[in-house]
Short mmCIF file of C-alpha atoms in Angstrom, two decimals:
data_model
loop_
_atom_site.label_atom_id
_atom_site.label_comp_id
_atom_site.label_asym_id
_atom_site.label_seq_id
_atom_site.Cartn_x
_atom_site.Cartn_y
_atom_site.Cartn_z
CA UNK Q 1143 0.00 0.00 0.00
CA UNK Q 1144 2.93 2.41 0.84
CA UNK Q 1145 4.32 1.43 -2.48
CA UNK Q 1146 0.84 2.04 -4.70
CA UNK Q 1147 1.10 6.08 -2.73
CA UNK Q 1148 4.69 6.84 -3.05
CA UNK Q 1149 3.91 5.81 -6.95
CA UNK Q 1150 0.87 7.99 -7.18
CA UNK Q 1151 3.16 11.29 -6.06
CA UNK Q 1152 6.30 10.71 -6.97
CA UNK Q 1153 8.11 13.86 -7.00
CA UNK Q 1154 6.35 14.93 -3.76
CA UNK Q 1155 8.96 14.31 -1.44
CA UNK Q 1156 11.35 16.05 -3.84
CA UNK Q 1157 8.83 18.95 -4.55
CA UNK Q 1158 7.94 19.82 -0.85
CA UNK Q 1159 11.90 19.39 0.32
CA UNK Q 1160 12.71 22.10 -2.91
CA UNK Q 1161 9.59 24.27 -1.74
CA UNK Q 1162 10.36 24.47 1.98
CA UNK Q 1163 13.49 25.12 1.64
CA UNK Q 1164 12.96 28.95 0.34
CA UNK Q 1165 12.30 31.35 2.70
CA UNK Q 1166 8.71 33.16 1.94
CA UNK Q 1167 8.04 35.13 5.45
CA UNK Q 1168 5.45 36.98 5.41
CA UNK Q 1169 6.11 40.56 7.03
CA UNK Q 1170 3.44 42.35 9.19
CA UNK Q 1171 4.76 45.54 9.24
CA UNK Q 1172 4.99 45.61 5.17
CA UNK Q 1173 3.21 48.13 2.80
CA UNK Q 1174 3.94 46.13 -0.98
CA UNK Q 1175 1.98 43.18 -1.73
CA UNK Q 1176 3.04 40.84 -1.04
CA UNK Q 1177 4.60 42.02 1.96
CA UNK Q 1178 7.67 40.71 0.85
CA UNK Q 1179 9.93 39.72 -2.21
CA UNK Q 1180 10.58 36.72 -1.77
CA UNK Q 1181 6.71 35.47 -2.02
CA UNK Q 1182 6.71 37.11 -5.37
CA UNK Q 1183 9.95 35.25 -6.29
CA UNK Q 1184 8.37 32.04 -5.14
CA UNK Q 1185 5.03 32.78 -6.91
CA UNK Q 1186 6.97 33.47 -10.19
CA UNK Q 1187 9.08 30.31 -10.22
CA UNK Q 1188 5.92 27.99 -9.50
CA UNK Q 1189 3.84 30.48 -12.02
CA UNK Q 1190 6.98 29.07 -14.56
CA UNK Q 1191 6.58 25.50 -12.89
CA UNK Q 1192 2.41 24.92 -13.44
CA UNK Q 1193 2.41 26.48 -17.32
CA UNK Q 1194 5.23 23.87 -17.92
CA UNK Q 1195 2.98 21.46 -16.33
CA UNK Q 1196 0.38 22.43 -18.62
CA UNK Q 1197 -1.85 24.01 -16.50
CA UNK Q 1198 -4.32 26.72 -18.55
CA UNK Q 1199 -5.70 30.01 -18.01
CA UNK Q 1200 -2.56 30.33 -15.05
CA UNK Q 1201 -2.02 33.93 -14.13
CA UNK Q 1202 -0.03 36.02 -11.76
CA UNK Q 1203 -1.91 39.36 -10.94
CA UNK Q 1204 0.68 41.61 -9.34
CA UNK Q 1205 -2.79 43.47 -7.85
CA UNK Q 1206 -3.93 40.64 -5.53
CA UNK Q 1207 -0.74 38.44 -5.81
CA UNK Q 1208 -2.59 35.27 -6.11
CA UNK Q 1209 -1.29 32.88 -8.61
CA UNK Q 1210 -4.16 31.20 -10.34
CA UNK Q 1211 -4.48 28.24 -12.85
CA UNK Q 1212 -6.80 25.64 -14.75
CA UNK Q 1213 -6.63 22.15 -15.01
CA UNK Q 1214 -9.36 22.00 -17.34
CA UNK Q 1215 -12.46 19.69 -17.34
CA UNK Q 1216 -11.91 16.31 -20.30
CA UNK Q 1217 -15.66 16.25 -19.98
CA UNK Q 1218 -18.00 16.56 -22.85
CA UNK Q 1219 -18.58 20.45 -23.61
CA UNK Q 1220 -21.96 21.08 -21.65
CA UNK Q 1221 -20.79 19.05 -18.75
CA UNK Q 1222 -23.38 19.72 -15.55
CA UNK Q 1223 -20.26 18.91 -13.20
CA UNK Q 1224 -19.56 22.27 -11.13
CA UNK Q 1225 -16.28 23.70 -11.11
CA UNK Q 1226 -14.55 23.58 -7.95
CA UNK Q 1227 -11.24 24.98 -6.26
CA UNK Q 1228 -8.75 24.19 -4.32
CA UNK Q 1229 -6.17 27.09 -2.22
CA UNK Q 1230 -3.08 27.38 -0.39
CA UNK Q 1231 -0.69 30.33 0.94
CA UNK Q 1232 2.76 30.13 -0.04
CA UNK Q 1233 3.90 32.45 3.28
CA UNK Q 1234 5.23 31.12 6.30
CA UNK Q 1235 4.74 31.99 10.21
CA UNK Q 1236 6.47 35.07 12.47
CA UNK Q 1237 9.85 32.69 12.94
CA UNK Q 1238 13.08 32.23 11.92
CA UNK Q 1239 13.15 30.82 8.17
CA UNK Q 1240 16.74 31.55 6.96
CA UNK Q 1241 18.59 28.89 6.05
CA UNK Q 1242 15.90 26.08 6.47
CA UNK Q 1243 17.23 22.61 6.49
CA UNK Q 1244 14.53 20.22 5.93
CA UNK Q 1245 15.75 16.46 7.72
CA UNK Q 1246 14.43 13.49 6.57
CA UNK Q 1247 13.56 10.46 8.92
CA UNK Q 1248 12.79 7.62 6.72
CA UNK Q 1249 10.80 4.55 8.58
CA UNK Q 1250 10.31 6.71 11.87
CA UNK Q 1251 11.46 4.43 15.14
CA UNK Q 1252 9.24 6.77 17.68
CA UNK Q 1253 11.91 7.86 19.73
CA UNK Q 1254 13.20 10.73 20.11
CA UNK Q 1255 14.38 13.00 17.24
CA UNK Q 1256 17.37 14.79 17.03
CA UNK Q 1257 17.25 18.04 15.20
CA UNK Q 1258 20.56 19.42 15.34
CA UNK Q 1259 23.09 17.13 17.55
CA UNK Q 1260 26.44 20.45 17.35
CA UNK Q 1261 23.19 22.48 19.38
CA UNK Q 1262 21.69 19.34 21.28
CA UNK Q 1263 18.17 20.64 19.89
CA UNK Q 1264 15.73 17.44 20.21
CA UNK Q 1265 12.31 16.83 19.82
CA UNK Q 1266 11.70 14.86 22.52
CA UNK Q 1267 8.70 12.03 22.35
CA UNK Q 1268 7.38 13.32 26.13
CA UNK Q 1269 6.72 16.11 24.93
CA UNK Q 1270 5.29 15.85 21.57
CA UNK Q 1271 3.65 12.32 22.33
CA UNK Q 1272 1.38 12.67 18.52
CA UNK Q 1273 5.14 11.38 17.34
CA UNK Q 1274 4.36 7.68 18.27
CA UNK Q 1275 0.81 8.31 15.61
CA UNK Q 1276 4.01 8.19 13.23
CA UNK Q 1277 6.64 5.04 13.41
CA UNK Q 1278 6.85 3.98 10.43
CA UNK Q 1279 6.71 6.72 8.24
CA UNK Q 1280 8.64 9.39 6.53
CA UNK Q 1281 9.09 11.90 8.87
CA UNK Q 1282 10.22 15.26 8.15
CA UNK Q 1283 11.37 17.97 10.65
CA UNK Q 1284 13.64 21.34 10.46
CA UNK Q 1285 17.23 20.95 12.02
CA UNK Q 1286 16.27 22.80 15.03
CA UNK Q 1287 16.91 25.94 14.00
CA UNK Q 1288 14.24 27.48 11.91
CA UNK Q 1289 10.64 26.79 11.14
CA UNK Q 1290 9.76 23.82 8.70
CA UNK Q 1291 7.26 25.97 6.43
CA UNK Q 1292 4.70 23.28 6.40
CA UNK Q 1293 1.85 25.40 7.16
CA UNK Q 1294 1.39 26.25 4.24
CA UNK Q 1295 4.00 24.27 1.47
CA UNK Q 1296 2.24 20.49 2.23
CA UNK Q 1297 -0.98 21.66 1.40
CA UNK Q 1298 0.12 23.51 -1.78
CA UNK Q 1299 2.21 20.25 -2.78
CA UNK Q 1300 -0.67 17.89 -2.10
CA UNK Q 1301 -2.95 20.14 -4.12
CA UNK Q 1302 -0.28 19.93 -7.18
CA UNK Q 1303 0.50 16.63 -6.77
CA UNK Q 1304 -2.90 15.41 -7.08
CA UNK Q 1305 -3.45 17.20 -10.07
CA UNK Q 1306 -0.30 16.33 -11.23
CA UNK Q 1307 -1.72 12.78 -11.01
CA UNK Q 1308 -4.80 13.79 -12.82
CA UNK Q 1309 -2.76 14.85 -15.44
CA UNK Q 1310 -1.03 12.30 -15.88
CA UNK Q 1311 -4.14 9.98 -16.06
CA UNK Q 1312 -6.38 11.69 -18.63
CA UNK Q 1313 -9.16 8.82 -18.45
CA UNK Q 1314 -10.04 9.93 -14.47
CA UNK Q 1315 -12.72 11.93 -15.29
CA UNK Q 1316 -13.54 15.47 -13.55
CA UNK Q 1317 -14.95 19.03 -14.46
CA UNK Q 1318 -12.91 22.04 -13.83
CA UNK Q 1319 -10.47 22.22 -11.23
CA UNK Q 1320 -8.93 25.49 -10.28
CA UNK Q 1321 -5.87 26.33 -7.96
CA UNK Q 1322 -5.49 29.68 -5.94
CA UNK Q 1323 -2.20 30.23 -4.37
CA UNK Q 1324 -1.84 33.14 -2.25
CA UNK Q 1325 0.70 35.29 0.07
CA UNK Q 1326 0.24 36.93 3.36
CA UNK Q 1327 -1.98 34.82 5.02
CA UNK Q 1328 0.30 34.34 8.53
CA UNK Q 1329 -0.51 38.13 8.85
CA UNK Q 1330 -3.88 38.46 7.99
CA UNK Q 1331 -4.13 40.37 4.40
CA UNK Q 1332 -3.62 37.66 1.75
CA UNK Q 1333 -7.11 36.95 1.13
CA UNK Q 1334 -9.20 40.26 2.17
CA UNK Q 1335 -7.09 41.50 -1.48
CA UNK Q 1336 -8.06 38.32 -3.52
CA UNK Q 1337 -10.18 38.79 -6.54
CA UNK Q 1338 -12.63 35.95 -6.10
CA UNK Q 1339 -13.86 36.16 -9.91
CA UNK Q 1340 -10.71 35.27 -11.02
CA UNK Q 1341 -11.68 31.44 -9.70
CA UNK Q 1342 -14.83 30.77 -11.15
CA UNK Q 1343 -15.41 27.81 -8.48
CA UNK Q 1344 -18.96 26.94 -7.60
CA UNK Q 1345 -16.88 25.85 -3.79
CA UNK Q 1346 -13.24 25.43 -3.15
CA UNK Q 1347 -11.56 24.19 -0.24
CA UNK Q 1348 -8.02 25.58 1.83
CA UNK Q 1349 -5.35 22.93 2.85
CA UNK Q 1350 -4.28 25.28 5.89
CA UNK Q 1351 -5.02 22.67 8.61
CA UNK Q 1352 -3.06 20.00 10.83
CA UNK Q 1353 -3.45 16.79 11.56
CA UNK Q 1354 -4.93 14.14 9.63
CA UNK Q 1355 -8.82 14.36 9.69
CA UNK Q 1356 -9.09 17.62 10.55
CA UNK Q 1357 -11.75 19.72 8.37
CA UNK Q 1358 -12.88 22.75 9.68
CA UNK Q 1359 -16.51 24.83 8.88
CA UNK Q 1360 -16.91 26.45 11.76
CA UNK Q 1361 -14.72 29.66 12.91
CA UNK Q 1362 -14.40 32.70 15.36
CA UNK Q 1363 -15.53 35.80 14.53
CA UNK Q 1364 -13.18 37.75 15.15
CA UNK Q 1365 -11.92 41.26 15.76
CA UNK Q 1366 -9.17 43.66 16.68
CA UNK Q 1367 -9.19 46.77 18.89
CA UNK Q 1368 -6.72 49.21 18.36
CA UNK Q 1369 -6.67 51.28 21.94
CA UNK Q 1370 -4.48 54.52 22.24
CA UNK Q 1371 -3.86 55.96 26.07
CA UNK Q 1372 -2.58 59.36 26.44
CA UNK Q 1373 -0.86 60.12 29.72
CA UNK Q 1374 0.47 63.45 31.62
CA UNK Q 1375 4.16 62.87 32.09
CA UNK Q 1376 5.48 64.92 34.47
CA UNK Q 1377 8.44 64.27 37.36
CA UNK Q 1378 7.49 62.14 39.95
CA UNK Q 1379 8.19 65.14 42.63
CA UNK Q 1380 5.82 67.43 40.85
CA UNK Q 1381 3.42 64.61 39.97
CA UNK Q 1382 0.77 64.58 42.53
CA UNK Q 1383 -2.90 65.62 41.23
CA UNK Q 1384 -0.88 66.16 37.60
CA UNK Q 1385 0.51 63.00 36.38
CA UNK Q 1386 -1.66 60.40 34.73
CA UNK Q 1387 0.52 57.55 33.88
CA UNK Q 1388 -0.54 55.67 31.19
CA UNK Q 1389 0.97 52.51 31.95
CA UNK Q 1390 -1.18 52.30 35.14
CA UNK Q 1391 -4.04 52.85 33.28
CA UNK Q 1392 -3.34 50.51 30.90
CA UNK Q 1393 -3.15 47.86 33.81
CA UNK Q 1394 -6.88 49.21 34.54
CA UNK Q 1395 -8.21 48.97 31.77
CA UNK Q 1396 -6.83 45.20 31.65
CA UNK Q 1397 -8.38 44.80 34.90
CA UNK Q 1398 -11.66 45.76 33.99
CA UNK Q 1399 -11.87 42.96 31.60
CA UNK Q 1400 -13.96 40.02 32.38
CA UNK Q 1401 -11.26 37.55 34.16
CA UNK Q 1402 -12.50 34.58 32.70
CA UNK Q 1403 -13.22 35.32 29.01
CA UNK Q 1404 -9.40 34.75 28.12
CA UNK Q 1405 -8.12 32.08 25.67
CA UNK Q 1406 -6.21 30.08 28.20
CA UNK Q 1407 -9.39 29.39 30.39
CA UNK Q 1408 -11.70 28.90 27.21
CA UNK Q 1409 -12.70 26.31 24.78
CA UNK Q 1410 -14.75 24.81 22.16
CA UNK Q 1411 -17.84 27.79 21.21
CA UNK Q 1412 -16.44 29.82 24.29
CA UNK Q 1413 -15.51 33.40 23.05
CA UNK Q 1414 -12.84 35.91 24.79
CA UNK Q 1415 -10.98 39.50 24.93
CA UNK Q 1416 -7.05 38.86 24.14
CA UNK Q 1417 -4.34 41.54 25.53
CA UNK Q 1418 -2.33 40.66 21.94
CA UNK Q 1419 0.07 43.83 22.09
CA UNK Q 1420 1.07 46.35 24.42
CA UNK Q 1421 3.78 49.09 24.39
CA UNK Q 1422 5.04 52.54 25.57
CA UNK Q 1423 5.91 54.39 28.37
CA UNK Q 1424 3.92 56.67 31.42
CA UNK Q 1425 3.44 59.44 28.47
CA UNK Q 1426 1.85 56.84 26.08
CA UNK Q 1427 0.98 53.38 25.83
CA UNK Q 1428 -0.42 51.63 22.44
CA UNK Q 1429 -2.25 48.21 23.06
CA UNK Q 1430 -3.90 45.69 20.69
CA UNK Q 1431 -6.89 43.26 21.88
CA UNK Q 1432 -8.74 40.84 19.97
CA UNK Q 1433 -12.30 39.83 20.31
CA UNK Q 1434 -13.56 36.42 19.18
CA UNK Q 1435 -17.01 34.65 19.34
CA UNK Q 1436 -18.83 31.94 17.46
CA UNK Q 1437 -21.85 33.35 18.00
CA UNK Q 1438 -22.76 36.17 15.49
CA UNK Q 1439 -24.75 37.97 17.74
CA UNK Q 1440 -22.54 36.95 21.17
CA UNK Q 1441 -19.33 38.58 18.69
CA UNK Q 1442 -21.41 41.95 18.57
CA UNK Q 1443 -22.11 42.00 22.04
CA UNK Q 1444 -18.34 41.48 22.87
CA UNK Q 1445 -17.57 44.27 20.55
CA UNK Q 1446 -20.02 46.83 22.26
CA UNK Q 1447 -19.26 45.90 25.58
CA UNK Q 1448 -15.54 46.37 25.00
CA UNK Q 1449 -16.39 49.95 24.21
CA UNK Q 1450 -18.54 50.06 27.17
CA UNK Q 1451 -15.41 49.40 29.57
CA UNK Q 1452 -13.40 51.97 27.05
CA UNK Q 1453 -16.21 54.34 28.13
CA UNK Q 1454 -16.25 53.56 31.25
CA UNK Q 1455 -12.92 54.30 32.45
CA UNK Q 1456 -12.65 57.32 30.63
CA UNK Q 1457 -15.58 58.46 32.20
CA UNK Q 1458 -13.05 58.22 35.12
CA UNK Q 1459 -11.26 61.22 33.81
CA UNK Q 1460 -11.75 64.60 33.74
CA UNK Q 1461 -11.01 64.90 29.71
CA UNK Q 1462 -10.80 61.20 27.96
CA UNK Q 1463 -7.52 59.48 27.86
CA UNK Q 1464 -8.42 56.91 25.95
CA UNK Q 1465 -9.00 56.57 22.20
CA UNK Q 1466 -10.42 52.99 20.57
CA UNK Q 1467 -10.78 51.53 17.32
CA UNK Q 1468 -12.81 48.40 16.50
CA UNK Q 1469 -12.22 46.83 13.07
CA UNK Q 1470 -13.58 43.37 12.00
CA UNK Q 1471 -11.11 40.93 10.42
CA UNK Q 1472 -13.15 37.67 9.47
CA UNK Q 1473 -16.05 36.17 10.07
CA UNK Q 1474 -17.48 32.71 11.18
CA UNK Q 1475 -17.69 30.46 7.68
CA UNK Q 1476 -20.52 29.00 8.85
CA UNK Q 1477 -23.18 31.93 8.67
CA UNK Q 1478 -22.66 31.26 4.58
CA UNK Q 1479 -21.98 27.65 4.55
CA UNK Q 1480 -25.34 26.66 6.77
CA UNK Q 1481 -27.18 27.86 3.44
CA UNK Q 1482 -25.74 25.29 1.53
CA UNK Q 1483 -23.59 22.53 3.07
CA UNK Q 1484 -22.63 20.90 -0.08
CA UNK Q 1485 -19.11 21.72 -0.01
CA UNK Q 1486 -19.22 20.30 3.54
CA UNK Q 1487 -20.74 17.05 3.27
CA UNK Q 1488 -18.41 16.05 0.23
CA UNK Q 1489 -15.26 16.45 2.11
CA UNK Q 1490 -16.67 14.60 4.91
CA UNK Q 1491 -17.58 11.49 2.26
CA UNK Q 1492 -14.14 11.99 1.16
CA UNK Q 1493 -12.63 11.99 4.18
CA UNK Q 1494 -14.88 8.32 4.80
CA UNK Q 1495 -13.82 6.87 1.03
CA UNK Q 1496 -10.48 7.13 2.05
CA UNK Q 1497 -10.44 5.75 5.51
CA UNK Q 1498 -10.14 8.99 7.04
CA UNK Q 1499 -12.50 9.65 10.40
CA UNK Q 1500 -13.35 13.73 9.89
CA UNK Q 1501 -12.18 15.41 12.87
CA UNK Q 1502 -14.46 18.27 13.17
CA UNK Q 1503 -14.69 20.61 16.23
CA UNK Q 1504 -15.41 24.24 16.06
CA UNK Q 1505 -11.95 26.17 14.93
CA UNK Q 1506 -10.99 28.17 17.86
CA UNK Q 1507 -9.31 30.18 15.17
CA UNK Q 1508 -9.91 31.72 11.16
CA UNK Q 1509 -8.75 30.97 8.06
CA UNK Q 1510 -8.27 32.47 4.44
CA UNK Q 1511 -11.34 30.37 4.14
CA UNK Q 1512 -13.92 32.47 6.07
CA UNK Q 1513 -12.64 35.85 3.82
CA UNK Q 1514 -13.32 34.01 0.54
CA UNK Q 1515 -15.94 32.08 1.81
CA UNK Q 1516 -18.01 35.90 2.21
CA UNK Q 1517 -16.45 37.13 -1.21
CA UNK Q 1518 -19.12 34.25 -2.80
CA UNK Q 1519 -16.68 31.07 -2.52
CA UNK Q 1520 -17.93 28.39 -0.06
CA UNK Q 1521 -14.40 27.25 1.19
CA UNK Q 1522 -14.28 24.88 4.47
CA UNK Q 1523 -10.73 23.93 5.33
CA UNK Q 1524 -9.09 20.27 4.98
CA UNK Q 1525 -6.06 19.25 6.45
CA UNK Q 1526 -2.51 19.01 5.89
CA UNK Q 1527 -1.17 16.59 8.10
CA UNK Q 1528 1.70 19.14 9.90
CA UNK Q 1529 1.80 19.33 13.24
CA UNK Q 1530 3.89 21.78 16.06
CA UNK Q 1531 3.44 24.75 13.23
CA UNK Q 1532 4.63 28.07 13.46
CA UNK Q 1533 8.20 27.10 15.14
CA UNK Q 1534 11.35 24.56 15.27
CA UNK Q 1535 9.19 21.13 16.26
CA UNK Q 1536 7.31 21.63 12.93
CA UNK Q 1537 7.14 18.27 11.06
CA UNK Q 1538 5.17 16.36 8.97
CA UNK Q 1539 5.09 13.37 7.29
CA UNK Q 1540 5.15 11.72 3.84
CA UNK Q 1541 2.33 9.67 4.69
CA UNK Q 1542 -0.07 12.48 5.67
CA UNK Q 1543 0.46 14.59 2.71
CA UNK Q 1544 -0.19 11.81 0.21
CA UNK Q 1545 -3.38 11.44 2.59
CA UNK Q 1546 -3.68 14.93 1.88
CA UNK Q 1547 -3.72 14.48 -2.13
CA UNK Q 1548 -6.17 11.46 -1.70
CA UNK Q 1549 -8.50 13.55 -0.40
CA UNK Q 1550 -8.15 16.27 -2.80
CA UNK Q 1551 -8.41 13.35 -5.47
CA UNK Q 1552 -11.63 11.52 -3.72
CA UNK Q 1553 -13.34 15.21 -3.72
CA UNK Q 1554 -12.78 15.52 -7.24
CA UNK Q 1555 -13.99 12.51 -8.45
CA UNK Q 1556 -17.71 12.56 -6.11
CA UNK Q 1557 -18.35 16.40 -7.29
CA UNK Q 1558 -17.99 14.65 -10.63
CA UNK Q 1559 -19.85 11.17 -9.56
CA UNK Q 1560 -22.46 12.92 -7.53
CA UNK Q 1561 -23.33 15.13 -10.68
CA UNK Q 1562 -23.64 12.22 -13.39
CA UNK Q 1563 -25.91 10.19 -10.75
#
């Protein structure tokens, strides 16, 4: 059985090694899209990688930075069979990625792994016990140093792989299948900039989970509030009745959120306020929060009451120190997808077909998903197979990503099944 999948995706091992390898940080504090050169760079080469392929319709728009492409239906013109999409983001996490060094564990023992023996770095099986769910397989891990750049570069190889197996088998039969690979989506802006007509999918899907199993319709809604404290900084001998130290207030205000609503001491359709950022001095202070719900209506309650307590401590003033801004960032998929759960109940019979369980718990969390899901998309999010992202215990395996492409393969051929029947 191993065999039968390492034939099915044969450069995959090759592909994501190559792929991970390049460093495509995303930067926060960027103004160019993407937010930094080397996702363009990496967007161009694999722009130069899927026309050689032969991949139609595949364009680069420098506007929205999304690299799109067609792997056109071999269905009779007039073919009922929707089209359908699949996306990735080529950007990787807020951690080190110079000079990654992919390290490949072939027929995994389920001990302990050593990263990087010169720096005694070690991924140790106590505390990442998930790495016994993989003796056995091809295990792949960074050296230690960096970050692996699986979240994102196994889903986008499983999604070209798979196709690359279509191609290469032109009797499978399926409709149109386009591919969306975007940047920026560690930071938040990727998406919000795509130009969802330029994938003309009746639903797509995001590989942008973790383990195997996982698929993911329901989201936070979530916000950000952008709170600006203005002190009196005066000396300390001078500063009674005159000073208002912003720092102190800034504790306040932190106190005068509710004590429990906080992401370590909530779970599952729970919502909470987040302290994210915080900085300045007694003249000053800048702070970030983020507000998350499930609930529609519980998400617009959090927002208002957040101003309330705003309100309410500058009402402790005798001129407001405080200024607050509330933006929205994404919204909870499932408002859209309840509508219509198509997209939904495929991946789950996909999942089934190929011996997957679906994993599917509320997603304490959004993805690029919920922004094109509201731009007229349906996209619910499958998984990847990494786990330990966003730092130097990232790994995945061989195993899961060709689990990955199965999927991606199985979904094809019911949209295309389901329609003939």
């Amino acid at each position: 059985k191993k065999m039968t999948l390492i034939n099915m995706y044969p450069t995959m091992l090759e592909r994501f090694i190559r792929y991970a390898k390049i460093n495509t940080r995303s930067d926060l504090k960027s103004t160019t899209i993407p937010t930094t050169k080397s996702q363009w760079e990496f967007l161009e080469m694999l722009r130069s990688e899927l026309v050689e392929y032969g991949f139609t319709k595949v364009e680069l728009d420098p506007e929205d930075s999304y690299l799109v492409a067609l792997l056109p239906s071999n269905l009779e013109e007039g073919s009922a069979v929707p089209a359908i999409g699949f996306i990735a983001h080529v950007d990787t996490a807020d951690f080190n990625a110079e000079n990654i060094n992919p390290q490949i564990h072939e027929n995994y023992n389920g001990e302990d792994v050593v990263l990087h023996p010169e720096k005694n770095l070690v991924m140790t099986v106590s505390e990442f016990p998930s790495l016994k769910n993989y003796i056995g397989e091809t295990l792949i891990t960074t050296d230690g140093t960096t970050l692996l750049g699986a979240d994102d570069k196994a889903g986008l190889v499983s999604v070209l792989e798979a196709c690359l197996y279509l191609m290469a088998h032109p009797e499978i039969p399926h409709g149109d299948i386009w591919l969306a690979f975007g940047p920026d989506e560690e930071i938040g802006k990727g998406a919000h900039r795509f130009k969802a007509e330029r994938m003309p999918a009746k639903f797509a899907y995001t590989l942008d989970s973790g383990v195997v199993g996982k698929l993911e319709y329901e989201t936070f809604n979530a916000a950000r509030a952008v709170v600006t404290i203005h002190g009196t900084s005066v000396h300390p001998g001078q500063a009674k009745d005159v000073m208002v130290n912003a720092l102190a207030e800034a504790a306040k205000l932190f106190a005068r959120m509710p004590e429990e609503e906080v992401p370590e001491r909530t779970s599952g359709y729970e919502g909470y306020f987040m302290l994210s950022k915080q900085s300045g001095d007694i003249g000053k202070v800048e702070l970030e929060y983020i507000i998350r719900d499930h609930s529609m209506e519980k998400f617009e309650e959090r927002k208002a009451q957040f101003q309330q307590i705003v309100d309410a401590q500058n009402a402790t003033y005798d001129v407001p120190h405080i200024e607050c801004t509330i933006y929205d960032e994404y919204y909870n998929m499932y408002e859209i997808l309840k509508d219509d759960m198509t997209s939904v109940e495929v991946a789950i019979a996909a999942y089934k077909e190929c011996g997957i369980t679906p994993d599917i718990q509320p997603f304490r969390g959004g993805t690029d998903g919920c922004i094109i899901t509201y731009k007229g998309i349906p996209t619910p999010n499958l998984f990847t197979g990494a786990e330990n992202l966003h730092g130097q215990y990232e790994f995945v395996t061989l195993e899961s990503m060709q689990k990955a492409s199965d999927v991606v393969l199985k979904i094809i051929e019911l949209v295309q099944r389901k329609t003939v029947e």
